[in-house]
Short mmCIF file of C-alpha atoms in Angstrom, two decimals:
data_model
loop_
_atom_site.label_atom_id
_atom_site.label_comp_id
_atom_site.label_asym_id
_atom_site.label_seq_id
_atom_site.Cartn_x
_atom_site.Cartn_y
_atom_site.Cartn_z
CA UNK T 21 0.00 0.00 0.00
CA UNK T 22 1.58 3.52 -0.84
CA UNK T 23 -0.20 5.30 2.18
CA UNK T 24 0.79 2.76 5.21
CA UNK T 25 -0.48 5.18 7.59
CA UNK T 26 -4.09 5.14 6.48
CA UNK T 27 -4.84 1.91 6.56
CA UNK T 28 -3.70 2.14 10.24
CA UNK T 29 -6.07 4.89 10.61
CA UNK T 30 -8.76 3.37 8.99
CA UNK T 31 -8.61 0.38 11.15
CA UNK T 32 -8.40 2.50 14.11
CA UNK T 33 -12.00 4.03 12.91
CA UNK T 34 -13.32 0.36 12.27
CA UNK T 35 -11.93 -0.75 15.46
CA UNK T 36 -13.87 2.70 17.49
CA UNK T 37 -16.81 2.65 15.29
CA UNK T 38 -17.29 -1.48 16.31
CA UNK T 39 -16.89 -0.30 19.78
CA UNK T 40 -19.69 2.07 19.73
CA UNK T 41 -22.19 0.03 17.80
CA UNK T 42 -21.34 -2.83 20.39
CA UNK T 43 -21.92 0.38 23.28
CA UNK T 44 -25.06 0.88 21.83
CA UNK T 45 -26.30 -2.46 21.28
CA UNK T 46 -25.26 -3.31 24.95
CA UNK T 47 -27.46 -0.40 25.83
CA UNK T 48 -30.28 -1.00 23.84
CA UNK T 49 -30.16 -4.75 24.92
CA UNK T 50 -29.85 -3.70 28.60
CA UNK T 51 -32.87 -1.21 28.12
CA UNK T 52 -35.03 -4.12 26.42
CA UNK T 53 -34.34 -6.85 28.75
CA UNK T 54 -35.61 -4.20 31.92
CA UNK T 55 -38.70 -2.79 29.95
CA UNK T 56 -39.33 -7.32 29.86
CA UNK T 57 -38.25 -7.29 33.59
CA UNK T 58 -41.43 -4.90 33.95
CA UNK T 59 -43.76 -6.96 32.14
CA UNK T 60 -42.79 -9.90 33.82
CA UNK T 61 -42.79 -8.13 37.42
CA UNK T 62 -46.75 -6.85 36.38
CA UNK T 63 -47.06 -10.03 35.22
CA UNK T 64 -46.11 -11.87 38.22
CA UNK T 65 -47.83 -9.18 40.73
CA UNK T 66 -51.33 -9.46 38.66
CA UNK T 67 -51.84 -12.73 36.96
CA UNK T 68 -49.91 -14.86 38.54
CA UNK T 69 -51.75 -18.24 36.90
CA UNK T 70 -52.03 -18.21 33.34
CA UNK T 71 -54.67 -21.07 33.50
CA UNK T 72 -57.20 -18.29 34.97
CA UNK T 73 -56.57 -14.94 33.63
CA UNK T 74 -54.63 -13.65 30.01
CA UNK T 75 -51.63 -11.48 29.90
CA UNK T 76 -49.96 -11.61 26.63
CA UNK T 77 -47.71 -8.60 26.51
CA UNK T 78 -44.72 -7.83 24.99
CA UNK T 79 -42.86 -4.51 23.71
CA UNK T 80 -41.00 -4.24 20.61
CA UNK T 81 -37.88 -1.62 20.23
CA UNK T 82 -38.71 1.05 18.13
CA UNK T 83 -36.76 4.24 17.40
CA UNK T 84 -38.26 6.34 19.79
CA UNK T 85 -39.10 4.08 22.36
CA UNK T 86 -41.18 0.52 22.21
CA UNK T 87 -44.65 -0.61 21.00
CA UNK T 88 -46.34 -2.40 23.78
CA UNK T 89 -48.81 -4.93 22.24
CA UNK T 90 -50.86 -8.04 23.14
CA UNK T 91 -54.11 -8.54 25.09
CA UNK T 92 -55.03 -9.44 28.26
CA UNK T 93 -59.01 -9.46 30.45
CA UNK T 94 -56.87 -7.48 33.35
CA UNK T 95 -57.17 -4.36 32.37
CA UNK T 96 -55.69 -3.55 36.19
CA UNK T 97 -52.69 -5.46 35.28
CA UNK T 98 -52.40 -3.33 31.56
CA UNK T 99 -52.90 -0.32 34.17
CA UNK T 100 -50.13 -0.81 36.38
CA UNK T 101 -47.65 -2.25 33.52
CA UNK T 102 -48.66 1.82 32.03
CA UNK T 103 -48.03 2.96 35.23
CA UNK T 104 -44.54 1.55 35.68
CA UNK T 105 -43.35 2.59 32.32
CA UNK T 106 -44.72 5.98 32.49
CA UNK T 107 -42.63 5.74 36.21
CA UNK T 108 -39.33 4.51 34.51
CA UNK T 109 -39.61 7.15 31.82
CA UNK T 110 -39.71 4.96 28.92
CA UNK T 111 -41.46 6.02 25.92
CA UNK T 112 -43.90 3.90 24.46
CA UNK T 113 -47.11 3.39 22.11
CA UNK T 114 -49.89 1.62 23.50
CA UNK T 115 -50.96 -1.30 20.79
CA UNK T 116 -52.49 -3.33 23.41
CA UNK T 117 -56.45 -4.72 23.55
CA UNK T 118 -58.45 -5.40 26.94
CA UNK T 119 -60.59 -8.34 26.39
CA UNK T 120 -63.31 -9.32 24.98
CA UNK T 121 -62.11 -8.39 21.61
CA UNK T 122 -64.28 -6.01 19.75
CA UNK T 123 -64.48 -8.57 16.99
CA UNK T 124 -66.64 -10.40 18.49
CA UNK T 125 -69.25 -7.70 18.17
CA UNK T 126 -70.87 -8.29 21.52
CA UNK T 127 -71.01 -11.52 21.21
CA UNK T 128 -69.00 -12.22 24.28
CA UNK T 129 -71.21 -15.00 25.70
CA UNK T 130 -72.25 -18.33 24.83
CA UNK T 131 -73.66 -21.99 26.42
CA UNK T 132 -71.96 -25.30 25.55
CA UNK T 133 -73.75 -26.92 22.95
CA UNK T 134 -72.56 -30.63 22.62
CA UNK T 135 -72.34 -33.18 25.17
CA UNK T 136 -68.73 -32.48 26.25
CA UNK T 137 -66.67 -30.12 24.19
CA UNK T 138 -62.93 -30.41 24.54
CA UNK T 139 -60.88 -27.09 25.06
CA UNK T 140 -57.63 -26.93 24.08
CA UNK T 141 -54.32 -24.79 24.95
CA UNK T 142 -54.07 -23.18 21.36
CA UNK T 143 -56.87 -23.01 18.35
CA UNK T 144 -55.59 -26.17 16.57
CA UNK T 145 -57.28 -30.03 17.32
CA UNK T 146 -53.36 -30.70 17.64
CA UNK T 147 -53.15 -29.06 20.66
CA UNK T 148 -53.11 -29.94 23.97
CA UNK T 149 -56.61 -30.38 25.73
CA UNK T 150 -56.39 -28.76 28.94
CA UNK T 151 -60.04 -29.42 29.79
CA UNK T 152 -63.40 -30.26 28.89
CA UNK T 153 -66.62 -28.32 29.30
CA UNK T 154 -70.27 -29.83 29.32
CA UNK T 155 -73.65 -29.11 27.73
CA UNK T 156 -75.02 -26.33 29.20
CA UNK T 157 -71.95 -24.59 30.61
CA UNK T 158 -72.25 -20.31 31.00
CA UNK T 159 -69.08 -19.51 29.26
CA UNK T 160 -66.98 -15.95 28.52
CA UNK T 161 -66.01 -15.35 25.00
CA UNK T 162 -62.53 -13.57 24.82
CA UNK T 163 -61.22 -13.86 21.29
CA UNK T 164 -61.64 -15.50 18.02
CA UNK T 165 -58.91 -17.01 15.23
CA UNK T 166 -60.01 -18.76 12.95
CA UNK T 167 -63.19 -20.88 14.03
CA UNK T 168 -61.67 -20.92 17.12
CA UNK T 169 -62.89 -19.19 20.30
CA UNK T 170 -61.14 -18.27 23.26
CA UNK T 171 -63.27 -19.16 26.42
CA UNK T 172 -63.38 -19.14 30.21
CA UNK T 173 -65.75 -21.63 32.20
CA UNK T 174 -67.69 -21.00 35.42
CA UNK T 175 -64.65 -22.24 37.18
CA UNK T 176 -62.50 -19.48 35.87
CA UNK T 177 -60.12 -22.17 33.40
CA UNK T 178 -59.42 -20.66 30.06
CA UNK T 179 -59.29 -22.44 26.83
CA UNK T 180 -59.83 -22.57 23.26
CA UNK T 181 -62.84 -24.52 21.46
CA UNK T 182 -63.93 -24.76 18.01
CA UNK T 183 -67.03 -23.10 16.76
CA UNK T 184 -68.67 -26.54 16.49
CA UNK T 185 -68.63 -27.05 20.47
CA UNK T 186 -70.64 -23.54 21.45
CA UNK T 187 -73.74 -21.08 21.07
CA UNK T 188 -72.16 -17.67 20.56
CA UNK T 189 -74.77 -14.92 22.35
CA UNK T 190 -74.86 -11.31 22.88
CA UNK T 191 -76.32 -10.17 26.48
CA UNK T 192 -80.07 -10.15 25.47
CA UNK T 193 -79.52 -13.88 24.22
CA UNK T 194 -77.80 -14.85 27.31
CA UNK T 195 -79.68 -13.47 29.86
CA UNK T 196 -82.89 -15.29 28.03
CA UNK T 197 -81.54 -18.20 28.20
CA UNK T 198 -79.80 -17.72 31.94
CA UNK T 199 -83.31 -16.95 32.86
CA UNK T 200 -85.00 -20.16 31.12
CA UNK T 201 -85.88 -22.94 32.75
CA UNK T 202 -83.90 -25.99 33.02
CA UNK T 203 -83.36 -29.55 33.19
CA UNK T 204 -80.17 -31.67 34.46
CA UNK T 205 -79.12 -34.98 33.17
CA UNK T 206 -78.18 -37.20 36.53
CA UNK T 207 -77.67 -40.46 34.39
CA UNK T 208 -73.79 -40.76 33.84
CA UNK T 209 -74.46 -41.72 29.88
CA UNK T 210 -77.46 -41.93 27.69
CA UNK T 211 -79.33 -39.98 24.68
CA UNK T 212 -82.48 -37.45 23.93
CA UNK T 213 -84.77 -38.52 21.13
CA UNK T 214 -86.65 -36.48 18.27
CA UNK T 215 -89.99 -37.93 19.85
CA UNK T 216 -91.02 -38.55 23.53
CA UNK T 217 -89.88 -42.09 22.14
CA UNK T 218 -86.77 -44.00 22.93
CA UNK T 219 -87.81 -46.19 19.83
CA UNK T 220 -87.45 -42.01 18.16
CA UNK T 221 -83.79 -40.92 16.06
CA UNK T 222 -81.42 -39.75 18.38
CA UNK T 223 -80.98 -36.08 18.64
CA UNK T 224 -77.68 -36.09 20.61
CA UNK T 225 -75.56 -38.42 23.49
CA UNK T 226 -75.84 -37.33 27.16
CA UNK T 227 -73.77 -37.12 30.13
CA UNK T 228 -73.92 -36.33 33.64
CA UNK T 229 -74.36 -32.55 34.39
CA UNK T 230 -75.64 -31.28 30.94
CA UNK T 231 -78.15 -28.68 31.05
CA UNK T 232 -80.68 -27.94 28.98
CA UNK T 233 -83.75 -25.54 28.55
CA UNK T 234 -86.78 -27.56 30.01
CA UNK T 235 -89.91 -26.17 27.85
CA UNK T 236 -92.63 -28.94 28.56
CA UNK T 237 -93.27 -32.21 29.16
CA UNK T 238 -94.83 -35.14 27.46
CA UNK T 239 -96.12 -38.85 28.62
CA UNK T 240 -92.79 -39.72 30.50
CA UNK T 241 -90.25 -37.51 28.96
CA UNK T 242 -89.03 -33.64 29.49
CA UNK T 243 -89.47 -31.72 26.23
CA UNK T 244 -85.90 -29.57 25.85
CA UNK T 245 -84.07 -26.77 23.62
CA UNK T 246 -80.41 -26.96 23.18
CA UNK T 247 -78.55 -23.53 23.37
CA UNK T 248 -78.22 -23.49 19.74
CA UNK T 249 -82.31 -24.08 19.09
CA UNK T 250 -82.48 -28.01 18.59
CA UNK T 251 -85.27 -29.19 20.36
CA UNK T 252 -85.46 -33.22 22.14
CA UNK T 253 -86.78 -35.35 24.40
CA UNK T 254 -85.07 -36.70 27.47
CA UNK T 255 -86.63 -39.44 29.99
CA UNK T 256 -87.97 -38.30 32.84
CA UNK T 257 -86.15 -41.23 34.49
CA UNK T 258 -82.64 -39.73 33.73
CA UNK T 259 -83.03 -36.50 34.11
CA UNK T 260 -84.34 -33.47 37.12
CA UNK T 261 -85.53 -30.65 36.43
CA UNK T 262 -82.49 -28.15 37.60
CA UNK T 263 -84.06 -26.24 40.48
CA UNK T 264 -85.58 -29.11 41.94
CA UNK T 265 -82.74 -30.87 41.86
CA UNK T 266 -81.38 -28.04 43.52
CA UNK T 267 -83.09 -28.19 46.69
CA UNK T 268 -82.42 -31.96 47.11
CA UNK T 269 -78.93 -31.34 47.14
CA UNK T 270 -77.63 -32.78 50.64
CA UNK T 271 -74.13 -31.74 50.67
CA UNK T 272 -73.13 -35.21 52.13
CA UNK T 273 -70.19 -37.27 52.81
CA UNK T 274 -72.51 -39.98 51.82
CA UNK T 275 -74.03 -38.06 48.54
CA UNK T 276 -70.46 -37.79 47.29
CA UNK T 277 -69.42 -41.44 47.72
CA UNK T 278 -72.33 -42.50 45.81
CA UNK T 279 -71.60 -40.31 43.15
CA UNK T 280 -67.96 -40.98 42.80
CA UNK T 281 -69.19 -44.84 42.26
CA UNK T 282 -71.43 -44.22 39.79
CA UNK T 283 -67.67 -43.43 37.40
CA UNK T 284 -66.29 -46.16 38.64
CA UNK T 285 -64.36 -47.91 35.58
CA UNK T 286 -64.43 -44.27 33.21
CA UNK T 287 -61.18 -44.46 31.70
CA UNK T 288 -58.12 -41.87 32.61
CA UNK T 289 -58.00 -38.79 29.93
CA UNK T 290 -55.15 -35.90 30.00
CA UNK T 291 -57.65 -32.81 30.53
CA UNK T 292 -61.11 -34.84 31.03
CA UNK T 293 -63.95 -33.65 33.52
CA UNK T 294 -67.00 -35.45 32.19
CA UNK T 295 -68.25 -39.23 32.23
CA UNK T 296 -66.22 -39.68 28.86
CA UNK T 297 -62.62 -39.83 30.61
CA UNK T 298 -61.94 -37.89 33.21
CA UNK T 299 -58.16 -36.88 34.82
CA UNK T 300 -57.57 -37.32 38.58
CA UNK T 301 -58.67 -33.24 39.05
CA UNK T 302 -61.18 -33.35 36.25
CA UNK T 303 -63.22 -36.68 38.47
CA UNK T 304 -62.84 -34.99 41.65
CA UNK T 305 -64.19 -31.77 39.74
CA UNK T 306 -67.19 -33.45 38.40
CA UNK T 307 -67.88 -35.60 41.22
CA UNK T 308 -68.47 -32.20 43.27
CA UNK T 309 -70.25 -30.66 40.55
CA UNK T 310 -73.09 -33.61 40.77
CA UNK T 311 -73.32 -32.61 44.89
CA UNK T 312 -73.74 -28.72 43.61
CA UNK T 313 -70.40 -27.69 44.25
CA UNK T 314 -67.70 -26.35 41.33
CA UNK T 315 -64.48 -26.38 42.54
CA UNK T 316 -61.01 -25.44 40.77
CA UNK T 317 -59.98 -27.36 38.06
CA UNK T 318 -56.56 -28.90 38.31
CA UNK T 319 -54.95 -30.81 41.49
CA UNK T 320 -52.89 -28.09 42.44
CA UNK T 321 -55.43 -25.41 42.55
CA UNK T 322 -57.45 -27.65 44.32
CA UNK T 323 -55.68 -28.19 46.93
CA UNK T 324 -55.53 -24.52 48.06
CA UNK T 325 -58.97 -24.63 48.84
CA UNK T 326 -61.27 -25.57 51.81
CA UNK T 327 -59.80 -26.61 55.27
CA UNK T 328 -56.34 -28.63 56.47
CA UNK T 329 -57.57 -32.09 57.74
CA UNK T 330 -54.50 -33.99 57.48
CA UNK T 331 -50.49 -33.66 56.79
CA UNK T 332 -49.09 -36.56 58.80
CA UNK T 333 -50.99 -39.68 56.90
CA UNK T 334 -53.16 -40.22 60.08
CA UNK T 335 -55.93 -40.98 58.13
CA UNK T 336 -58.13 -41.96 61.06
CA UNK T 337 -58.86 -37.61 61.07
CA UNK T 338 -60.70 -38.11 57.88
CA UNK T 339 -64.51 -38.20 56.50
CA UNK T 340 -65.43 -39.94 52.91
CA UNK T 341 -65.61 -36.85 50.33
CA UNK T 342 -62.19 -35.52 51.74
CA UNK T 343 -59.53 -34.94 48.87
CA UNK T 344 -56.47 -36.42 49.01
CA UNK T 345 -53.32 -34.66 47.55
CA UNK T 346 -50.30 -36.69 46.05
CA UNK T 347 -47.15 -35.76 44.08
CA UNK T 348 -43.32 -33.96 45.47
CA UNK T 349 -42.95 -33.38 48.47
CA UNK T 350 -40.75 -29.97 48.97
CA UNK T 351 -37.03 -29.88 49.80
CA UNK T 352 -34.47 -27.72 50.05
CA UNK T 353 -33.99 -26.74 46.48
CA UNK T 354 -37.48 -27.03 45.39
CA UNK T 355 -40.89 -26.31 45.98
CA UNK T 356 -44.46 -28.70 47.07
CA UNK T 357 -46.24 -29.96 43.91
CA UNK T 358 -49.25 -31.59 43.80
CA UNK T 359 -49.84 -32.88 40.99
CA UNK T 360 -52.16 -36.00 41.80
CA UNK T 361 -55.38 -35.87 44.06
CA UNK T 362 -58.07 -38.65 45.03
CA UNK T 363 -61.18 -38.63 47.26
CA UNK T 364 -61.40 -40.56 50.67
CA UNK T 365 -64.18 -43.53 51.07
CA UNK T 366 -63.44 -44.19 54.64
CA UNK T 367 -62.12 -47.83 55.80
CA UNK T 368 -58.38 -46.95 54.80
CA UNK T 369 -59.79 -46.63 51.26
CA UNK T 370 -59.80 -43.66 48.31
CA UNK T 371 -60.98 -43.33 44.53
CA UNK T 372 -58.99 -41.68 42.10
CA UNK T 373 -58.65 -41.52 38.18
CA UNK T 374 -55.74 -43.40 37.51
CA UNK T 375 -55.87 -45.83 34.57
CA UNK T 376 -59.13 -45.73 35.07
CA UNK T 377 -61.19 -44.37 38.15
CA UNK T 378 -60.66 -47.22 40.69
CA UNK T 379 -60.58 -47.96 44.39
CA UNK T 380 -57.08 -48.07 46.47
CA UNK T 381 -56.06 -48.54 49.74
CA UNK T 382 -53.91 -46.83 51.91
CA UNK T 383 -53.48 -50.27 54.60
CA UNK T 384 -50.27 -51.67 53.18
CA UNK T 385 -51.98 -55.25 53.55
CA UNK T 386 -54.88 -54.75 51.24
CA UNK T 387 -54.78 -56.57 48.12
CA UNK T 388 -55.61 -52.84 46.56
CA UNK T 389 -52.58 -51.12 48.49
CA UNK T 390 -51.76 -48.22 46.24
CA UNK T 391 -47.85 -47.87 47.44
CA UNK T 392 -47.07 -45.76 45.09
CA UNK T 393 -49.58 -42.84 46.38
CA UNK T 394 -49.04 -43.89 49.80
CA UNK T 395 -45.43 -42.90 49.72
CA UNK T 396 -46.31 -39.37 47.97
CA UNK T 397 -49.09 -38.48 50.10
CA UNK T 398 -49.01 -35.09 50.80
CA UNK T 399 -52.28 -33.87 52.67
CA UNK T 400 -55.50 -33.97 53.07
CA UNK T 401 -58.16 -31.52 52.83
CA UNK T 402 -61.61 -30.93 53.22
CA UNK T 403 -64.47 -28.92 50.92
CA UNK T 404 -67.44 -29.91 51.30
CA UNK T 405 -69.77 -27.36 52.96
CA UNK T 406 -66.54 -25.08 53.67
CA UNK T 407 -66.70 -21.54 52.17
CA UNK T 408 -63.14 -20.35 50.27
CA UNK T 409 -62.50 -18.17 47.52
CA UNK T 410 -62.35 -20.66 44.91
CA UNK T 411 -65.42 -22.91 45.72
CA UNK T 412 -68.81 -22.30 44.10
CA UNK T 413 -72.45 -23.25 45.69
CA UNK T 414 -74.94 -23.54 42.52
CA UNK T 415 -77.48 -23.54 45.67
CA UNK T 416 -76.22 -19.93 46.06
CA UNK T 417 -74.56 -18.76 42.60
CA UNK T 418 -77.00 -18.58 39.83
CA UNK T 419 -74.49 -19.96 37.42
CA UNK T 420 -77.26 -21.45 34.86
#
């Protein structure tokens, strides 16, 4: 090179220039990762369970600041995450949207239509099935892709379900049908008819716990709409009208071991809570349900609610209809998990969905000693008749 010197100098520009860009990307980078730190903190503070409540935020870098975008049904938690940033001084556009989304077009609520509809963690049939809902169910509409819709249950679960499995309804439709009527299948399988004739085409299968709108009845059957305006015939033999049945609720021990029977032998299914397959939350959840009660979904939400009976395995403390909780226990480096939960019978003995719902017992002797469970037992708790934040009375909620 004829000029030495300025390739020296020109690499000494490269060299300052790198720094600087690397400066800057450190600083950018820094700035990014605390505007997520803020997200996650609101996050954390405000919806701490992602089963129960949506916060899908995120901010993307712009020039002049970020573009905070996503959804969530907290508008508190949007609030306070607007709050903070406004706090730290960062500069921001707000692209977020508060559920229900107005795409819906007011259609934000809707009744379960079939006899169990499965809802899934993301709008595909691939996905996972986190849990099931049954005919009749009150549901929250949130959001719609596709022919997908974006739902919450009575017992606060989210979950997606396919346009197939629900009756979309704006508030006048709703309330209408809230303030129908009803009738409540108490047979754990069976079928409603065209005519008030079992001989009659089927119009759909049944299940335990679906509702329907009662209109009249005929000869030995209950004459019934279905959310989406099919009309049917149930037997009068397998089904209660739903506030009768309401005030014969006993809200026993007794009442919930003869319900838990009656699924004896319904096979185990990853997210079920209805006679078709159940999980070991999902029985316990609709075993509860059939003795008026709606209690969380999964095992460990469950087993924050109602009132300590048990931590020591001194199982002589407990009554039949007491829920048993199962899974790792905590150490020093990690935390309690329950991840498996059954329901006491009394003489040493539970039922849980496991394989299949099936009896076990805890007396190492018994030709049905579960060892397994026995050696992760973790406690014992009791719900029936207790009042907690997460346990529902349909005696005292008008839910349908």
């Amino acid at each position: 090179m004829k000029y030495p010197f300025l390739r020296k100098k020109r690499w000494s520009l490269i060299i300052l220039l790198t720094i600087i860009g690397v400066s800057c990307t450190t600083d950018s980078s820094s700035k990014h990762n605390g505007v997520k730190m803020i997200i996650d903190s609101v996050k954390e503070a405000h919806v701490p369970d992602k089963r129960v409540a949506i916060f899908e935020i995120d901010a993307e870098p712009t020039k002049n600041g970020y573009i905070v975008k996503g959804v969530t049904n907290i508008p508190e938690a949007l609030e306070a995450l607007q709050t903070e940033l406004k706090k730290q001084q960062i500069e921001y556009i707000d692209s977020t949207e508060v559920l229900p989304s107005k795409a819906l077009e007011g259609k934000v609520r809707g009744v379960i239509k079939v006899s169990v509809a499965n809802l899934r963690g993301r709008p595909a049939h691939s996905a996972e099935m986190v849990t099931q809902a049954i005919m009749g169910t009150p549901i929250k509409i949130f959001q719609k892709e596709g022919s997908w819709y974006r739902i919450q249950t009575p017992d606060r679960y989210l979950g997606w379900v396919d346009s197939g499995g629900l009756a979309l309804m704006d508030k006048t439709q709703f309330d209408a049908w809230q303030g129908s009527d009803k009738l409540i299948y108490t047979k754990t399988f069976g079928n409603s008819f065209e005519k008030a004739d079992k001989a009659s085409q089927v119009v759909s299968d049944l299940v335990f716990g679906n509702v329907l709108q009662l209109t009249a009845e005929k000869d030995d059957f209950f004459e019934v709409n279905y959310a989406d305006g099919k009309q049917a015939y149930v037997s009068k033999s397998e089904a209660v009208p739903y506030q009768i049945w309401k005030t014969q609720l006993p809200y026993s021990n007794e009442a919930l071991v003869a319900t838990s029977k009656k699924m004896l032998g319904v096979p185990y299914l990853w997210g079920g809570t209805s006679a078709k397959g159940v999980d070991c939350s999902g029985f316990t959840k609709t075993v509860y349900f059939m003795n008026g009660m709606i209690i969380p979904r999964d095992a460990s939400q469950q087993v924050h609610e109602g009132i300590l009976v048990d931590v020591d395995g001194d199982f002589s403390k407990l009554a039949p209809g007491d829920l048993l909780f199962f899974g790792r226990k905590a150490t020093d480096s990690t935390l309690e998990k329950a991840t498996h939960v059954g329901m006491w019978l009394g003489n040493n003995e539970f039922i849980h969905s496991a394989g299949d719902v099936h009896i076990s017992s805890m007396e190492p002797n018994a030709e049905n000693f579960d060892e397994f469970n026995h050696n992760r037992y973790l406690r014992t708790k009791r719900l029936l008749n207790e009042q907690d934040e997460g346990i529902l009375y349909l005696t005292e909620q008008n839910v349908f």
